Short mmCIF file of C-alpha atoms and ligand atoms in Angstrom, two decimals:
data_model
loop_
_atom_site.label_atom_id
_atom_site.label_comp_id
_atom_site.label_asym_id
_atom_site.label_seq_id
_atom_site.Cartn_x
_atom_site.Cartn_y
_atom_site.Cartn_z
CA MET X 1 -0.03 0.22 -0.02
CA ASP X 2 1.09 3.52 -0.72
CA ALA X 3 3.10 5.35 1.91
CA ILE X 4 1.22 7.43 4.67
CA ALA X 5 -0.94 9.68 3.10
CA LEU X 6 -2.51 11.70 5.73
CA PRO X 7 0.01 14.18 7.71
CA GLN X 8 1.40 12.43 10.61
CA ALA X 9 0.50 13.83 14.18
CA ALA X 10 4.02 14.75 15.20
CA THR X 11 4.02 14.68 18.86
CA GLU X 12 2.18 13.11 21.95
CA GLN X 13 0.57 16.33 22.83
CA GLN X 14 -0.77 16.75 19.45
CA THR X 15 -2.39 13.30 19.41
CA GLN X 16 -4.28 14.39 22.61
CA SER X 17 -6.18 17.08 20.70
CA LYS X 18 -6.86 14.84 17.51
CA LYS X 19 -7.69 16.45 14.34
CA THR X 20 -10.99 15.38 12.70
CA VAL X 21 -11.16 13.42 9.35
CA LEU X 22 -14.43 13.03 7.37
CA SER X 23 -15.37 11.76 4.14
CA GLY X 24 -18.22 9.75 2.31
CA ILE X 25 -19.11 7.94 -0.78
CA GLN X 26 -22.52 8.02 -2.46
CA SER X 27 -24.47 4.72 -2.24
CA THR X 28 -24.95 4.59 -6.08
CA GLY X 29 -23.46 1.71 -8.41
CA ILE X 30 -20.82 -0.64 -7.54
CA LEU X 31 -17.73 0.40 -5.73
CA HIS X 32 -14.65 0.01 -7.81
CA ILE X 33 -10.67 -0.17 -7.38
CA GLY X 34 -10.55 3.69 -7.92
CA ASN X 35 -12.94 4.28 -4.97
CA TYR X 36 -10.66 2.03 -2.85
CA ILE X 37 -7.36 3.55 -3.99
CA GLY X 38 -8.52 7.17 -4.28
CA ALA X 39 -10.52 7.20 -1.06
CA LEU X 40 -11.14 4.09 1.26
CA SER X 41 -7.48 3.10 1.39
CA LEU X 42 -6.71 6.64 2.46
CA TRP X 43 -9.34 6.57 5.13
CA ALA X 44 -8.09 3.29 6.52
CA ALA X 45 -4.44 4.71 6.98
CA ASN X 46 -3.62 6.14 10.33
CA GLN X 47 -7.08 5.96 11.80
CA SER X 48 -5.69 6.06 15.25
CA GLN X 49 -4.16 9.43 15.00
CA TYR X 50 -7.54 11.27 14.09
CA ASN X 51 -11.23 11.42 15.06
CA ASN X 52 -12.64 9.81 12.06
CA LEU X 53 -16.23 9.92 10.51
CA PHE X 54 -17.05 8.04 7.51
CA MET X 55 -20.59 8.19 6.22
CA VAL X 56 -22.57 6.65 3.26
CA ALA X 57 -23.81 9.61 1.39
CA ASN X 58 -27.22 8.28 0.54
CA LEU X 59 -28.88 11.63 0.63
CA HIS X 60 -26.68 12.78 -2.18
CA THR X 61 -27.69 9.68 -4.17
CA LEU X 62 -31.37 11.08 -4.22
CA THR X 63 -30.00 14.11 -6.40
CA VAL X 64 -30.66 12.08 -9.36
CA PRO X 65 -34.01 10.57 -8.00
CA GLU X 66 -34.84 8.45 -11.27
CA ALA X 67 -31.72 6.57 -10.92
CA VAL X 68 -32.46 4.70 -7.74
CA HIS X 69 -35.17 2.36 -6.69
CA PRO X 70 -35.96 2.58 -2.89
CA ALA X 71 -35.29 -1.07 -2.04
CA GLU X 72 -32.27 -0.73 -3.86
CA LEU X 73 -30.91 2.26 -2.15
CA ARG X 74 -31.62 0.67 1.01
CA ARG X 75 -29.63 -2.39 0.21
CA LYS X 76 -26.67 -0.22 -1.56
CA SER X 77 -26.27 1.91 1.43
CA ARG X 78 -25.63 -1.06 3.77
CA GLU X 79 -23.34 -2.71 1.11
CA VAL X 80 -21.41 0.46 0.95
CA ALA X 81 -21.15 0.64 4.71
CA ALA X 82 -19.92 -3.10 4.92
CA LEU X 83 -17.30 -2.35 2.22
CA TYR X 84 -15.94 0.52 4.46
CA VAL X 85 -15.30 -1.90 7.33
CA ALA X 86 -14.24 -4.66 4.86
CA SER X 87 -11.67 -2.25 3.30
CA GLY X 88 -10.07 -1.49 6.72
CA ILE X 89 -12.15 1.22 8.38
CA ASP X 90 -12.17 0.09 12.17
CA PRO X 91 -15.41 0.80 13.81
CA ASN X 92 -13.32 1.17 17.06
CA GLU X 93 -11.35 4.00 15.57
CA SER X 94 -13.89 5.61 13.27
CA ILE X 95 -17.67 6.44 13.18
CA ILE X 96 -19.46 4.84 10.44
CA PHE X 97 -22.92 6.05 9.59
CA LEU X 98 -25.53 6.74 7.13
CA GLN X 99 -25.99 10.44 6.13
CA SER X 100 -29.70 10.07 6.46
CA ASP X 101 -29.52 8.83 9.97
CA VAL X 102 -28.19 12.18 11.17
CA PRO X 103 -30.92 14.72 10.08
CA ALA X 104 -28.67 17.67 11.41
CA HIS X 105 -26.88 17.63 8.05
CA THR X 106 -29.76 18.53 6.43
CA TYR X 107 -30.58 21.40 8.79
CA LEU X 108 -27.06 22.89 8.44
CA ALA X 109 -27.44 22.49 4.66
CA TRP X 110 -30.45 24.83 4.72
CA ILE X 111 -28.54 27.49 6.52
CA LEU X 112 -25.44 27.17 4.49
CA GLY X 113 -27.58 27.52 1.19
CA CYS X 114 -28.98 30.58 2.47
CA CYS X 115 -25.39 32.00 2.46
CA THR X 116 -24.43 30.45 -0.98
CA PRO X 117 -24.74 32.58 -4.15
CA VAL X 118 -26.55 30.46 -6.88
CA GLY X 119 -23.84 31.52 -9.33
CA TRP X 120 -21.31 29.51 -7.09
CA LEU X 121 -23.66 26.47 -7.51
CA GLU X 122 -24.31 26.77 -11.14
CA ARG X 123 -20.46 26.94 -11.98
CA MET X 124 -19.73 23.53 -10.48
CA THR X 125 -18.52 21.03 -13.15
CA GLN X 126 -20.53 18.10 -11.71
CA TYR X 127 -23.64 20.17 -11.86
CA LYS X 128 -23.22 21.13 -15.35
CA VAL X 129 -22.44 17.54 -16.54
CA LYS X 130 -25.28 15.83 -14.57
CA ALA X 131 -27.97 18.59 -15.37
CA ALA X 132 -26.96 18.33 -19.24
CA ALA X 133 -27.78 14.54 -19.09
CA GLN X 134 -31.36 15.10 -17.64
CA GLU X 135 -34.54 16.43 -18.89
CA THR X 136 -35.69 18.03 -15.66
CA VAL X 137 -33.10 18.98 -13.04
CA GLY X 138 -34.09 18.78 -9.41
CA SER X 139 -32.93 21.62 -7.11
CA GLY X 140 -31.36 19.00 -5.07
CA LEU X 141 -28.67 18.67 -7.85
CA LEU X 142 -27.95 22.17 -7.67
CA ASN X 143 -27.76 22.22 -3.89
CA TYR X 144 -25.61 19.10 -3.83
CA PRO X 145 -22.60 21.07 -2.80
CA THR X 146 -24.26 22.83 0.35
CA LEU X 147 -25.28 19.42 1.56
CA GLN X 148 -21.68 18.21 1.08
CA ALA X 149 -20.32 21.35 2.70
CA ALA X 150 -22.79 20.48 5.72
CA ASP X 151 -21.49 17.12 6.04
CA ILE X 152 -17.90 18.30 6.40
CA LEU X 153 -18.48 21.39 8.49
CA ILE X 154 -20.93 19.99 10.88
CA TYR X 155 -18.09 17.91 12.42
CA ARG X 156 -15.79 20.84 12.07
CA ALA X 157 -13.55 18.52 10.08
CA ASN X 158 -9.90 19.52 9.51
CA TYR X 159 -9.14 16.84 6.59
CA VAL X 160 -11.31 15.40 3.77
CA PRO X 161 -9.41 12.50 2.11
CA VAL X 162 -10.87 12.01 -1.48
CA GLY X 163 -9.90 11.37 -5.12
CA ASP X 164 -9.13 14.54 -7.11
CA ASP X 165 -12.42 14.62 -8.89
CA GLN X 166 -13.81 16.07 -5.44
CA ASN X 167 -11.30 18.93 -5.20
CA GLN X 168 -13.85 21.44 -6.58
CA HIS X 169 -16.37 20.41 -4.03
CA LEU X 170 -13.86 20.85 -1.44
CA GLU X 171 -13.06 24.48 -2.66
CA ILE X 172 -16.66 25.52 -2.49
CA THR X 173 -16.94 24.09 0.92
CA ARG X 174 -14.22 26.40 1.94
CA ASP X 175 -15.82 29.21 0.16
CA ILE X 176 -19.21 28.52 1.92
CA ALA X 177 -17.47 28.15 5.28
CA GLN X 178 -15.58 31.59 4.83
CA ARG X 179 -18.91 33.26 3.77
CA PHE X 180 -20.66 31.96 6.88
CA ASN X 181 -17.69 32.84 9.09
CA HIS X 182 -17.78 36.47 7.49
CA LEU X 183 -21.55 36.80 8.05
CA PHE X 184 -21.96 35.37 11.49
CA GLY X 185 -18.52 35.22 13.11
CA THR X 186 -15.58 32.72 12.77
CA TYR X 187 -16.82 29.44 13.62
CA PHE X 188 -16.01 26.80 11.06
CA PRO X 189 -12.33 25.76 10.52
CA LEU X 190 -11.41 25.63 6.70
CA PRO X 191 -11.19 22.00 5.98
CA GLU X 192 -8.16 20.78 3.73
CA THR X 193 -8.36 18.30 0.90
CA LEU X 194 -6.17 15.32 0.90
CA ASN X 195 -5.46 13.40 -2.24
CA ARG X 196 -3.02 10.59 -2.86
CA ARG X 197 0.37 11.79 -4.63
CA SER X 198 -0.14 8.87 -6.94
CA GLY X 199 -3.68 7.17 -7.52
CA ALA X 200 -5.87 10.19 -6.95
CA ARG X 201 -7.33 9.52 -10.27
CA ILE X 202 -7.56 5.96 -11.78
CA MET X 203 -8.55 5.92 -15.31
CA GLY X 204 -10.78 3.36 -17.04
CA LEU X 205 -9.00 0.24 -18.19
CA ASP X 206 -10.88 0.23 -21.50
CA ASP X 207 -10.25 3.90 -22.12
CA PRO X 208 -7.36 5.74 -20.13
CA SER X 209 -8.68 9.17 -21.27
CA GLN X 210 -11.85 8.49 -18.79
CA LYS X 211 -11.77 8.44 -15.05
CA MET X 212 -12.70 5.03 -13.76
CA SER X 213 -16.36 5.72 -12.83
CA LYS X 214 -19.43 3.89 -11.26
CA SER X 215 -21.74 5.25 -13.93
CA ILE X 216 -19.58 3.88 -16.85
CA ALA X 217 -18.89 0.58 -15.06
CA ALA X 218 -22.67 0.12 -14.99
CA LYS X 219 -23.06 0.25 -18.69
CA LYS X 220 -19.64 -1.36 -19.87
CA GLN X 221 -17.71 -4.44 -18.97
CA GLY X 222 -13.89 -4.12 -19.00
CA HIS X 223 -13.99 -0.40 -17.74
CA ALA X 224 -13.55 -0.87 -14.05
CA ILE X 225 -12.38 -3.39 -11.42
CA ALA X 226 -15.30 -3.75 -9.05
CA LEU X 227 -14.36 -4.49 -5.49
CA LEU X 228 -16.53 -7.57 -5.45
CA ASP X 229 -15.30 -8.75 -8.91
CA SER X 230 -14.13 -12.69 -9.03
CA PRO X 231 -10.74 -13.44 -9.85
CA ASP X 232 -11.71 -14.35 -13.47
CA VAL X 233 -13.49 -11.10 -14.05
CA VAL X 234 -10.46 -9.15 -12.70
CA LYS X 235 -8.09 -11.13 -15.01
CA LYS X 236 -10.41 -10.52 -18.01
CA THR X 237 -10.58 -6.75 -17.28
CA ILE X 238 -6.84 -6.11 -16.76
CA MET X 239 -5.38 -8.28 -19.48
CA GLY X 240 -7.91 -6.53 -21.87
CA GLY X 241 -6.77 -3.21 -20.67
CA VAL X 242 -5.58 -0.70 -23.29
CA THR X 243 -1.78 -0.28 -23.79
CA ASP X 244 0.27 0.65 -26.95
CA ALA X 245 2.44 -0.80 -29.57
CA GLY X 246 5.64 -0.15 -27.50
CA GLY X 247 6.95 -2.20 -24.67
CA GLU X 248 9.13 -0.33 -22.42
CA ILE X 249 7.98 0.12 -18.97
CA ARG X 250 8.83 3.53 -17.59
CA PHE X 251 6.52 5.73 -15.69
CA GLU X 252 7.73 9.07 -17.16
CA THR X 253 7.27 8.09 -20.80
CA ALA X 254 4.47 5.52 -20.60
CA SER X 255 1.28 6.13 -22.60
CA PRO X 256 -2.06 6.76 -20.61
CA GLY X 257 -3.15 2.90 -20.60
CA VAL X 258 0.34 1.91 -19.38
CA LYS X 259 0.70 4.55 -16.87
CA ASN X 260 -2.63 3.62 -15.35
CA LEU X 261 -1.73 0.09 -15.03
CA LEU X 262 1.75 1.18 -13.52
CA VAL X 263 -0.05 3.34 -10.92
CA LEU X 264 -2.33 0.61 -9.97
CA TYR X 265 0.86 -1.62 -9.63
CA GLU X 266 2.60 1.13 -7.62
CA VAL X 267 -0.20 1.86 -5.12
CA LEU X 268 -1.22 -1.75 -4.52
CA SER X 269 2.37 -3.15 -4.14
CA GLY X 270 3.77 -0.30 -2.23
CA ASP X 271 6.98 -0.33 -4.20
CA SER X 272 8.74 2.61 -5.34
CA GLN X 273 8.53 3.72 -9.18
CA SER X 274 12.29 3.00 -9.67
CA ALA X 275 11.99 -0.55 -8.26
CA ILE X 276 9.11 -1.33 -10.40
CA GLU X 277 10.93 -0.11 -13.52
CA GLU X 278 13.90 -2.37 -12.46
CA HIS X 279 11.73 -5.33 -11.82
CA PHE X 280 10.14 -5.06 -15.34
CA VAL X 281 13.19 -4.52 -17.28
CA GLY X 282 13.27 -6.70 -20.42
CA LYS X 283 9.68 -7.79 -19.69
CA GLY X 284 6.80 -6.70 -21.54
CA TYR X 285 3.13 -5.32 -20.94
CA GLY X 286 2.10 -9.00 -20.64
CA ALA X 287 4.01 -9.53 -17.65
CA LEU X 288 3.13 -6.18 -16.08
CA LYS X 289 -0.65 -7.28 -16.70
CA ARG X 290 -0.08 -10.69 -15.21
CA GLU X 291 1.53 -9.67 -12.09
CA LEU X 292 -1.01 -6.92 -11.57
CA VAL X 293 -4.01 -9.44 -11.87
CA GLU X 294 -2.17 -11.25 -8.98
CA LEU X 295 -1.77 -8.08 -6.81
CA VAL X 296 -5.34 -6.96 -7.43
CA VAL X 297 -6.78 -10.53 -6.59
CA THR X 298 -4.78 -10.86 -3.31
CA THR X 299 -5.64 -7.27 -2.22
CA LEU X 300 -9.47 -7.95 -3.05
CA LYS X 301 -9.64 -11.45 -1.49
CA PRO X 302 -9.72 -10.38 2.39
CA ILE X 303 -11.88 -7.47 1.53
CA GLN X 304 -14.44 -9.69 -0.20
CA ASP X 305 -14.33 -12.34 2.56
CA LYS X 306 -14.88 -9.68 5.25
CA PHE X 307 -17.77 -8.10 3.20
CA HIS X 308 -19.75 -11.35 2.89
CA ALA X 309 -19.23 -12.11 6.77
CA LEU X 310 -20.52 -8.72 7.46
CA MET X 311 -23.62 -8.83 5.10
CA ASP X 312 -24.39 -12.20 6.60
CA ASP X 313 -24.53 -10.78 10.19
CA GLU X 314 -27.62 -8.38 9.32
CA ARG X 315 -28.09 -7.43 13.06
CA GLY X 316 -24.47 -6.71 13.58
CA LEU X 317 -24.36 -4.21 10.67
CA ASP X 318 -27.41 -2.48 11.93
CA ALA X 319 -26.03 -2.17 15.41
CA LEU X 320 -22.79 -0.79 13.94
CA LEU X 321 -24.62 1.99 11.92
CA SER X 322 -27.04 2.87 14.74
CA GLU X 323 -24.10 3.26 17.17
CA GLY X 324 -22.16 5.36 14.42
CA ALA X 325 -25.35 7.67 13.92
CA ALA X 326 -25.77 7.99 17.67
CA LYS X 327 -22.10 9.07 18.19
CA ALA X 328 -22.03 11.34 14.86
CA SER X 329 -25.53 13.00 16.28
CA LEU X 330 -23.94 14.10 19.51
CA ILE X 331 -21.33 16.16 17.67
CA ALA X 332 -23.60 17.25 14.81
CA ASN X 333 -26.28 18.42 17.32
CA GLN X 334 -23.85 20.48 19.19
CA THR X 335 -22.84 22.31 16.15
CA ILE X 336 -26.42 23.00 15.38
CA ALA X 337 -26.80 24.44 18.68
CA ASP X 338 -23.99 26.77 18.15
CA VAL X 339 -25.11 27.65 14.72
CA ARG X 340 -28.54 28.55 15.92
CA GLN X 341 -27.19 30.98 18.37
CA LEU X 342 -24.85 32.46 15.79
CA VAL X 343 -27.61 33.02 13.16
CA GLY X 344 -30.41 34.05 15.59
CA VAL X 345 -33.05 31.22 15.25
P1 AMP P 401 -17.81 8.53 -6.15
O1 AMP P 401 -17.71 7.26 -6.94
O2 AMP P 401 -18.04 9.63 -7.17
O3 AMP P 401 -18.96 8.30 -5.27
O4 AMP P 401 -16.46 8.69 -5.32
C1 AMP P 401 -16.36 8.20 -4.17
C2 AMP P 401 -14.93 8.53 -3.69
O5 AMP P 401 -13.94 7.85 -4.59
C3 AMP P 401 -14.54 9.98 -3.85
O6 AMP P 401 -13.47 10.37 -2.80
C4 AMP P 401 -13.88 10.12 -5.27
O7 AMP P 401 -12.93 11.18 -5.35
C5 AMP P 401 -13.09 8.75 -5.33
N1 AMP P 401 -12.94 8.33 -6.53
C6 AMP P 401 -13.94 7.87 -7.63
N2 AMP P 401 -13.52 7.56 -8.70
C7 AMP P 401 -12.22 7.71 -8.62
C8 AMP P 401 -11.12 7.21 -9.39
N3 AMP P 401 -11.40 6.78 -10.68
N4 AMP P 401 -9.80 7.41 -9.00
C9 AMP P 401 -9.62 7.76 -7.78
N5 AMP P 401 -10.57 8.06 -6.82
C10 AMP P 401 -11.77 7.90 -7.23
N1 LIG P 402 -19.53 13.95 -3.38
C1 LIG P 402 -18.91 12.86 -2.90
C2 LIG P 402 -18.79 11.51 -4.07
O1 LIG P 402 -19.37 11.77 -5.06
C3 LIG P 402 -19.57 12.18 -1.81
C4 LIG P 402 -19.73 13.04 -0.54
C5 LIG P 402 -20.76 13.35 0.09
C6 LIG P 402 -18.55 13.36 0.26
N2 LIG P 402 -20.50 14.31 1.24
C7 LIG P 402 -19.24 14.20 1.23
C8 LIG P 402 -17.22 13.35 0.08
C9 LIG P 402 -18.20 14.85 2.31
C10 LIG P 402 -16.27 13.90 1.10
C11 LIG P 402 -16.96 14.65 2.25
O2 LIG P 402 -17.92 10.88 -3.93
#
């Protein structure tokens, strides 16, 4: 696994007043290795040094309501929570919960929405792309960023570990926090985005010009490696990955498809780029792909085993999520009490 991604808490004293980490993933589609590398594996690193909150963003999933069936949303939300734990998020170190179980998020989202100019929301790339793909656009899609800002600010989070496609959402979160602080008095700390140095944007194996994404994965085989894929499917997907006519394995000069395979190899093996180049001297892309299959399969096996055990224990997962929601609510409700004072309601 890639070296430490979160800043290390340097001294004993610092660890006593731990900083807060928050992140989340929407409960749509199938989680893939890009989600694992860009987000989940970062969350799992150094949990003991932080106060951590990891939520399933199931209210954000509703921003495209046509895309989700209620029963499926319920099932997916639990699955995503189970994948958090299976990927190494320790419920003893981190609060794991469903966003919808802490209604204070939506309360704060309203107040933040009232201090957010519509122009800021209309400029968001994700809004423009998603709105263009729909006949009618719900106001929830436009207000997506104010809810995300509320998710983060309600815990006064310091760090938000995400893939680099979320950076614009983090920028607007800071803008909204600053505007609130300006209007009502400095209250919210400005959260920092944490991206991996390598692996913050994993590309599609079938088309390295596209980010690996849940929505493309739902339509096309060979695009993504899902966290629950069997070894056979992993093999087929990686062996079919786009490369080029060359054969030399070097990070700097690699074509986008080969670079993507190399980044996957780098992050999952934890080896340095120079060690990887040396290892593959005189070997071709076939060898790189075969070894990457091994690496991915051995990374996914324990995650899949743990996931199935968690899903089999329905009560255990329910208890974990309700405990998480109770702990998160304690913090969130305090923020709401403070904010009510500040804004005068
Ligand atoms: P999403 O799939 O959009 O719900 O994203 C959930 C988390 O995974 C976010 O932190 C994303 O930035 C991250 N993520 C999604 N796709 C990728 C990717 N292809 N590479 C790296 N990180 C990703
Ligand atoms: N927008 C994020 C995504 O699509 C999900 C998300 C919702 C999130 N709230 C958040 C991420 C708060 C980080 C912090 O992946």
